[in-house]
XYZ file of C-alpha atoms in Angstrom:
567
model
C 179.617 115.839 110.481
C 180.610 112.105 109.820
C 183.149 110.639 111.513
C 185.619 108.329 110.202
C 186.109 105.166 112.821
C 189.099 102.832 111.846
C 189.174 99.251 113.663
C 192.532 97.801 112.835
C 193.045 95.117 113.494
C 189.493 93.287 114.693
C 190.412 91.313 117.499
C 189.110 88.235 118.997
C 189.224 86.602 115.532
C 191.728 84.795 113.113
C 193.650 86.506 110.920
C 194.054 90.468 110.057
C 190.733 92.328 108.942
C 190.653 96.217 109.112
C 187.307 97.993 109.157
C 186.570 101.759 108.342
C 183.406 102.993 108.863
C 181.870 106.407 108.574
C 179.714 107.323 111.458
C 176.869 110.193 111.472
C 174.031 110.760 114.000
C 175.220 107.744 116.116
C 175.120 105.155 113.695
C 176.960 103.632 110.830
C 176.476 105.223 107.389
C 179.318 103.681 104.958
C 181.924 100.905 105.638
C 184.804 99.414 103.856
C 185.986 95.865 105.181
C 189.765 95.257 104.078
C 192.078 91.969 104.411
C 195.503 93.255 105.486
C 197.208 90.354 104.256
C 197.917 88.491 101.305
C 197.993 84.827 101.264
C 199.527 83.764 98.008
C 199.410 79.962 98.513
C 197.545 79.480 95.069
C 200.815 80.943 93.710
C 202.882 78.266 95.591
C 200.846 75.459 94.275
C 201.364 76.049 90.810
C 203.393 73.033 89.358
C 202.896 70.878 92.362
C 201.748 67.709 92.527
C 198.021 67.410 92.962
C 198.396 64.534 95.324
C 200.449 67.244 97.533
C 197.831 69.971 97.396
C 196.011 69.692 100.581
C 199.037 69.721 102.640
C 200.050 73.231 101.434
C 196.136 74.383 101.211
C 195.472 73.274 104.865
C 198.250 75.742 105.998
C 195.834 78.977 104.573
C 194.352 78.652 107.830
C 195.245 77.534 111.629
C 191.891 77.495 112.985
C 189.846 76.138 110.289
C 192.501 73.521 110.285
C 190.497 70.409 108.567
C 188.344 72.158 106.079
C 191.283 73.397 103.391
C 192.316 69.638 103.301
C 189.054 67.966 102.667
C 188.315 70.710 100.226
C 191.402 70.316 98.316
C 191.333 66.586 97.839
C 187.561 66.648 96.748
C 188.884 69.377 93.991
C 191.338 67.153 92.924
C 189.028 64.219 93.031
C 186.324 65.896 91.318
C 188.757 66.523 88.536
C 189.372 63.022 88.099
C 185.820 61.638 88.650
C 187.574 59.214 91.392
C 185.405 57.868 93.808
C 185.877 57.568 97.657
C 184.969 54.735 99.914
C 182.196 54.330 102.029
C 184.860 54.486 105.179
C 186.770 57.178 104.011
C 183.509 59.377 103.368
C 182.473 58.607 106.902
C 185.664 59.277 108.487
C 185.932 62.440 106.943
C 182.572 63.574 107.746
C 183.250 62.552 111.381
C 186.332 65.115 111.577
C 184.716 68.017 109.429
C 181.693 67.456 112.074
C 183.920 67.335 115.259
C 185.963 70.126 114.094
C 182.394 72.319 112.911
C 181.076 71.504 116.756
C 184.164 72.292 118.306
C 184.385 75.738 116.264
C 181.007 76.642 117.126
C 181.332 76.517 120.705
C 184.590 78.484 120.722
C 183.042 81.185 118.320
C 180.088 81.826 120.378
C 181.900 81.550 123.822
C 185.673 82.775 123.599
C 185.410 84.427 120.336
C 181.840 86.771 120.398
C 180.223 86.201 123.862
C 182.155 88.509 125.534
C 180.525 91.742 123.091
C 177.281 91.059 124.904
C 178.458 89.803 128.376
C 180.189 92.520 131.151
C 182.901 90.332 132.827
C 183.312 93.026 135.318
C 179.422 93.255 135.713
C 179.421 89.650 136.912
C 181.676 90.213 139.832
C 178.746 91.988 141.563
C 176.218 89.324 141.001
C 174.684 86.852 143.668
C 175.841 83.287 142.852
C 172.350 81.940 144.721
C 170.363 84.473 142.271
C 172.350 83.400 139.297
C 171.622 79.590 140.122
C 168.328 80.271 140.207
C 168.240 82.238 136.998
C 170.271 79.401 135.145
C 167.763 76.715 136.511
C 164.795 78.525 135.079
C 166.539 78.405 132.015
C 168.028 74.932 131.732
C 168.553 71.756 133.677
C 172.018 71.671 133.594
C 173.675 69.871 136.435
C 176.404 72.689 136.758
C 173.974 75.248 137.317
C 174.587 75.726 140.850
C 175.087 78.145 143.643
C 178.772 76.699 144.199
C 179.763 76.344 140.646
C 178.892 79.953 140.105
C 180.685 80.902 143.170
C 183.635 79.377 142.191
C 183.761 80.939 138.568
C 183.361 84.332 140.420
C 186.191 83.828 142.665
C 188.304 83.014 139.031
C 186.926 86.330 137.512
C 188.014 88.270 140.844
C 191.789 86.820 140.844
C 191.833 87.761 137.320
C 191.221 91.259 138.263
C 192.970 91.249 141.315
C 196.145 90.130 139.294
C 195.831 92.967 137.059
C 196.536 90.891 134.141
C 192.985 90.201 132.588
C 194.390 87.506 129.899
C 191.832 85.979 127.915
C 189.392 88.868 129.507
C 191.354 91.547 128.362
C 190.534 94.397 125.978
C 187.011 94.256 126.843
C 184.819 97.202 126.511
C 183.276 96.663 130.198
C 180.890 99.142 131.386
C 180.137 100.101 127.790
C 176.261 101.556 127.545
C 175.475 98.901 124.822
C 176.023 96.251 127.657
C 172.591 95.049 129.061
C 173.050 91.690 130.809
C 172.548 91.649 134.567
C 175.020 90.887 136.858
C 173.615 87.339 137.244
C 173.276 86.793 133.770
C 176.523 87.919 133.019
C 177.998 85.482 136.007
C 176.096 82.565 134.473
C 177.548 83.410 130.785
C 181.194 83.780 132.512
C 180.776 80.587 133.995
C 179.736 78.617 130.958
C 182.482 80.486 129.210
C 184.941 78.738 131.220
C 183.091 75.313 131.098
C 182.861 75.722 127.508
C 186.722 75.524 127.507
C 186.593 72.023 128.577
C 183.697 70.911 126.337
C 185.475 72.243 122.903
C 188.472 70.255 123.932
C 186.653 67.176 123.954
C 185.506 67.833 120.450
C 189.024 68.481 119.169
C 190.083 65.335 120.798
C 188.271 63.698 118.134
C 189.538 65.698 115.245
C 192.912 64.531 116.827
C 192.329 60.662 116.919
C 190.804 60.423 113.615
C 193.390 63.062 111.945
C 196.414 61.998 113.443
C 197.065 65.392 115.063
C 195.348 68.951 115.174
C 195.585 71.763 114.088
C 196.541 70.618 110.757
C 195.108 66.682 110.287
C 197.504 64.424 108.634
C 195.277 61.572 107.290
C 193.893 62.997 103.900
C 194.713 61.630 100.651
C 193.422 62.186 97.261
C 190.928 58.825 97.041
C 190.419 58.647 100.759
C 192.169 58.648 103.833
C 195.130 56.956 105.600
C 193.455 55.268 108.374
C 193.386 51.648 108.067
C 190.704 50.085 109.979
C 191.859 46.610 111.470
C 190.303 45.466 115.216
C 193.171 43.359 115.742
C 195.955 46.143 115.492
C 196.632 48.945 118.138
C 198.259 50.762 115.478
C 195.038 51.256 113.425
C 191.452 52.357 113.865
C 190.544 50.036 116.616
C 187.265 49.183 118.297
C 188.698 50.482 121.204
C 189.597 54.011 119.314
C 186.224 54.194 117.736
C 184.189 53.716 121.584
C 186.393 56.488 122.867
C 185.474 58.368 120.250
C 181.631 58.031 120.506
C 182.410 58.630 124.422
C 183.612 62.037 123.538
C 180.790 63.000 121.092
C 178.220 61.995 123.318
C 179.818 63.796 126.656
C 179.467 67.180 124.453
C 175.474 66.526 123.543
C 174.318 67.571 126.867
C 176.469 71.061 127.022
C 175.271 71.757 123.255
C 171.600 71.434 124.452
C 171.423 72.547 127.862
C 173.683 74.948 127.926
C 174.576 76.545 124.263
C 171.391 76.549 123.154
C 169.647 77.899 126.213
C 172.426 80.866 126.325
C 172.119 81.802 122.751
C 168.009 81.958 123.291
C 168.425 84.074 126.610
C 171.036 86.432 125.153
C 168.700 86.831 121.846
C 166.100 87.897 123.967
C 168.282 89.989 126.183
C 169.437 91.789 123.114
C 166.110 91.566 121.008
C 166.902 95.203 119.411
C 169.816 93.108 117.782
C 167.564 91.487 115.598
C 167.037 95.087 114.169
C 170.800 95.401 113.218
C 173.204 93.454 110.733
C 170.757 92.303 107.941
C 172.896 93.088 104.912
C 173.119 90.912 102.069
C 170.432 88.153 102.348
C 171.624 86.147 99.044
C 172.390 83.091 100.945
C 174.805 80.100 99.416
C 175.525 76.930 101.167
C 176.585 73.643 99.905
C 175.294 69.974 100.493
C 177.945 68.327 102.761
C 178.389 64.735 104.678
C 178.212 62.486 101.716
C 176.729 59.341 102.141
C 177.902 57.634 98.833
C 181.328 57.222 97.125
C 180.261 59.449 93.994
C 179.233 62.516 96.513
C 175.411 62.290 95.012
C 173.354 61.914 98.182
C 173.917 63.799 101.462
C 173.291 63.903 105.015
C 172.630 67.771 105.194
C 170.890 69.488 101.989
C 171.546 73.123 101.033
C 171.305 75.555 98.154
C 171.293 79.113 97.020
C 168.338 81.643 98.469
C 167.529 84.513 96.445
C 166.616 87.706 98.367
C 166.306 86.100 101.728
C 162.809 84.694 100.350
C 163.061 80.850 101.417
C 160.480 80.130 98.752
C 163.243 81.238 96.181
C 165.413 78.278 96.897
C 167.485 76.561 94.286
C 169.291 73.350 95.948
C 172.862 72.439 94.757
C 173.089 68.676 94.314
C 176.102 66.889 94.207
C 179.847 67.298 93.977
C 179.513 67.776 90.377
C 176.791 70.143 90.333
C 176.827 72.378 87.242
C 174.566 75.148 88.639
C 177.147 75.788 91.233
C 180.168 75.365 89.021
C 178.976 77.744 86.454
C 177.959 80.507 89.045
C 180.966 81.215 90.540
C 183.262 84.614 89.484
C 185.845 86.903 91.368
C 186.685 90.512 90.468
C 189.891 92.108 91.683
C 188.660 95.578 90.746
C 188.978 96.945 94.116
C 191.606 94.655 95.352
C 195.327 94.924 95.523
C 195.648 92.530 92.438
C 196.520 92.977 88.929
C 193.474 92.751 86.673
C 191.470 94.602 84.235
C 189.844 91.480 82.411
C 186.673 91.824 84.577
C 185.285 89.311 87.015
C 187.039 86.002 86.383
C 185.973 82.290 86.880
C 187.934 80.650 89.574
C 189.212 78.087 86.788
C 190.975 81.161 84.924
C 191.562 83.139 88.255
C 194.532 85.246 88.750
C 196.591 85.930 91.906
C 199.366 88.441 90.895
C 199.497 91.040 93.759
C 199.681 94.744 92.924
C 199.525 96.834 96.063
C 198.538 100.788 95.560
C 198.041 101.912 99.086
C 194.257 102.409 100.318
C 191.979 103.934 97.766
C 187.971 104.385 99.014
C 186.941 104.831 95.533
C 189.657 102.150 94.244
C 191.692 99.459 95.512
C 191.615 98.671 99.382
C 191.929 94.946 100.342
C 193.852 91.812 99.711
C 190.721 89.978 99.506
C 188.734 89.423 96.115
C 185.067 89.769 95.579
C 183.181 87.035 94.631
C 179.791 86.864 92.967
C 177.062 84.142 92.092
C 175.356 84.552 89.135
C 176.702 88.388 89.286
C 174.939 88.800 92.737
C 176.945 89.329 96.018
C 176.258 86.176 98.546
C 176.439 85.679 102.493
C 177.926 82.295 103.395
C 178.119 81.242 106.852
C 176.177 79.100 109.376
C 173.109 81.292 108.895
C 173.101 80.836 104.954
C 173.499 77.310 105.905
C 170.935 76.844 108.220
C 168.380 78.847 106.191
C 169.366 76.200 103.038
C 168.686 73.166 105.060
C 165.586 75.188 106.607
C 164.216 75.954 103.019
C 165.206 72.183 101.684
C 162.854 70.633 104.564
C 165.619 69.056 106.647
C 163.561 67.909 109.730
C 166.139 68.355 112.622
C 167.195 71.744 111.363
C 163.586 72.747 111.339
C 162.898 71.413 114.630
C 165.749 73.107 116.076
C 165.331 76.452 114.708
C 161.634 76.189 115.794
C 162.966 75.539 119.280
C 165.131 78.116 119.727
C 162.660 80.589 118.027
C 160.266 79.169 120.638
C 162.637 79.865 123.590
C 163.317 83.375 122.933
C 159.412 83.975 122.187
C 158.836 82.521 125.666
C 161.283 85.231 127.103
C 160.264 88.107 125.436
C 156.329 86.931 125.580
C 155.963 87.451 121.987
C 156.232 85.663 118.917
C 159.699 85.620 117.234
C 159.648 84.374 113.650
C 162.211 82.981 110.917
C 162.764 86.608 109.823
C 164.640 87.579 112.883
C 167.528 85.549 111.936
C 168.464 88.106 109.380
C 170.458 89.949 111.570
C 173.417 89.915 114.066
C 172.034 88.198 117.030
C 170.434 86.057 114.330
C 173.683 84.432 112.920
C 174.657 83.589 116.794
C 171.276 81.696 116.800
C 171.752 80.018 113.628
C 175.300 78.973 114.662
C 173.714 77.167 117.539
C 171.170 75.473 115.572
C 173.823 74.289 112.981
C 176.035 73.122 115.958
C 173.394 70.946 117.419
C 172.309 69.489 114.081
C 175.772 68.629 113.417
C 176.210 66.889 116.572
C 173.171 64.736 116.039
C 174.519 63.719 112.574
C 178.103 63.174 113.670
C 176.039 60.379 116.111
C 174.717 59.070 113.009
C 178.141 59.136 110.986
C 179.759 57.243 113.689
C 176.743 54.553 113.454
C 177.205 54.354 109.738
C 180.665 53.572 109.706
C 180.457 50.785 112.524
C 177.631 49.486 110.488
C 179.593 49.501 107.402
C 182.916 47.571 109.222
C 180.400 45.265 110.706
C 179.975 44.265 107.118
C 183.112 43.340 106.425
C 184.344 46.593 104.530
C 187.827 47.924 105.586
C 188.495 50.033 102.499
C 189.281 53.687 103.033
C 191.614 54.367 99.798
C 191.165 54.114 95.905
C 194.569 55.089 94.053
C 194.307 58.049 91.993
C 195.498 57.949 88.231
C 196.295 61.226 86.430
C 195.638 61.140 82.624
C 197.568 63.282 80.188
C 196.386 66.566 78.987
C 194.375 69.136 80.850
C 191.516 68.360 83.632
C 189.379 70.594 85.992
C 187.646 70.090 88.977
C 186.026 72.041 92.049
C 185.569 70.700 95.509
C 183.278 72.529 98.068
C 182.555 71.698 101.783
C 180.525 73.576 104.307
C 183.045 74.949 106.617
C 182.492 76.603 110.252
C 182.538 79.899 108.474
C 180.505 78.903 105.255
C 180.684 77.540 102.134
C 184.212 76.694 100.968
C 185.187 75.852 97.606
C 188.597 75.000 95.718
C 189.184 75.375 91.828
C 192.278 73.328 90.185
C 193.611 73.055 86.742
C 195.668 70.027 86.244
C 198.133 69.551 82.999
C 199.817 66.139 82.492
C 199.736 65.398 86.391
C 200.849 68.963 87.453
C 199.095 71.889 89.015
C 198.354 74.405 86.185
C 196.162 76.823 88.032
C 194.709 77.102 91.554
C 192.110 78.952 93.642
C 190.543 78.867 97.101
C 187.463 80.849 97.386
C 187.209 80.847 100.959
C 183.760 81.888 103.155
C 185.769 85.462 104.239
C 186.569 86.320 100.863
C 182.370 85.861 99.895
C 181.606 88.019 103.265
C 184.457 90.242 103.573
C 185.124 91.152 100.152
C 185.686 94.857 98.838
C 183.165 96.351 96.276
C 182.600 93.991 93.411
C 182.768 95.003 89.802
C 179.836 97.202 89.889
C 180.314 98.584 93.047
C 178.137 96.477 95.120
C 179.130 95.915 98.933
C 179.776 92.747 100.439
C 178.167 91.263 103.206
C 180.123 92.718 106.286
C 179.895 96.246 104.716
C 176.064 95.960 104.337
C 175.765 94.360 107.336
C 177.122 97.380 109.241
C 175.104 99.871 107.593
C 172.756 101.500 110.400
C 174.415 99.777 112.909
C 174.218 102.114 116.304
C 177.745 103.349 117.561
C 177.056 104.735 121.102
C 181.004 105.945 121.560
C 183.095 106.474 118.664
C 186.185 105.396 120.353
C 184.806 102.492 121.702
C 183.235 100.732 118.840
C 181.582 97.991 120.528
C 178.541 97.613 118.088
C 180.631 97.412 115.090
C 182.417 94.570 116.576
C 179.533 92.641 117.354
C 178.236 92.863 113.801
C 181.373 91.597 112.713
C 182.169 88.959 115.331
C 178.557 87.807 114.339
C 180.134 86.342 110.923
C 183.121 84.650 112.730
C 185.620 86.491 110.459
C 188.617 84.191 109.701
C 191.526 85.318 107.455
C 194.775 83.415 106.840
C 196.415 83.174 110.230
C 200.056 81.483 109.148
C 200.820 85.532 109.052
C 200.444 87.973 111.771
C 201.604 91.447 111.481
C 202.808 93.811 114.285
C 203.820 97.814 113.580
C 207.398 97.509 114.220
C 207.314 101.330 115.104
C 204.866 101.400 118.037
C 204.609 98.012 118.725
C 200.937 98.180 118.456
C 198.637 94.874 118.171
C 195.219 96.891 118.403
C 194.294 100.301 117.196
C 190.862 102.237 117.109
C 190.756 105.392 115.795
C 188.131 108.159 115.235
C 189.089 110.828 112.475
């Protein structure tokens, strides 16, 4: 007999996500993903000055703190057909590159590694044996007996205190945990080290963006970073050299720790290449523009139909009509007024209409996007496969390097098809992290070279015409393809819609009843212990879910922040 398993909220993510699963015979047979909060910023933006939209829009999220700002100004610039100075493009590229690298390190180590790593088991490890294991995988300088012994003492101190803090709410000893004590200690030690390296990348965002979270240097037409090598109040050579130092310091951690750890854990959990496939229509967009018009990019992307890399359609530029015409959103199963069928974002409506939970009706505050009437998966996996299919050399190099490392651990060949999975999404995110880090170094070099030519311009003034204009902006954010859509009339916002990565992946059934990427990926997932649904959380965390974090909900009667129900 099927059991109903409700995880509400799914923790170690940003926002408020509920997932209902029917479990029969030890596996998931049906699933519903539900966003349990209403964003509503689209309505707040109506009537506002388009130049201010990015300030409001970036408050959609407190984790993806740069992405909505960048995407919003791109949408308005797209409507105006406004060019952006090269320096501004490079500075934006460096901000988004640093933020993405920071985010990917945080996601693997601090948001999802504990789905595979048993902290309690790590206390049983031999630090010397752990060092031997780690050194066989990587030449990282901190893979020493002393480092692992120190980390083990820190873990023991948490346990002894009775307050597990960052290691609380874990399913320690769960039958789905497979790592040896030494592998667990290695991963736990790297978890602690990652706290320092993600912080260094976030410094780059703070220096260029004036603060983080929520950068302050965006402007429709460029950035507000004045470049003057003789003034300490501007972007100086000293600051730029410090940024380079921070970027360089993180490189070894990515290549010698993050990549090897993902490959090793992927080999330990090779069976998880058989779970979490789900929707395999992949959508990603090009990013890191290299010209003032947004027509050439450092990182290509596009749409892959049915998981077949030979069926790749590139998205070419910031004005690509193929992308612009393909996006629609349905609210048939969402808590909004509707009835007009799927709408293009320019015509989108965000009118709340809560009706309580209905399995066959409305059950989420998230809408259901489609691309040419098909559900699509977005995120690092979609992005990496898009770059791989487009022939991007460094992506192909790192995909092959990771798969070769996994193959070496297993003693058998692992191909690209293994990426269509729960564990494959982690591998793809690691690949994207190292590719972005390399491109971040290149963007710094491009900025320095352009300044050396005497170009210090960072802003072009926007001018708004009478009448109505429309525009869209997109950005390959840490969790996937993000787009903003704006209708401007007589210099004021008439309509605004944000189609965010988790909307693509976590939306409810669409107009035709097709399930989303989250829901599809959960089907056939094993569940060993119904009231400890670790396997469900593993697959969900592989997407790095992100709902609007400006609102946190607490049950005022039970004071409960986390519930797992088995019905």
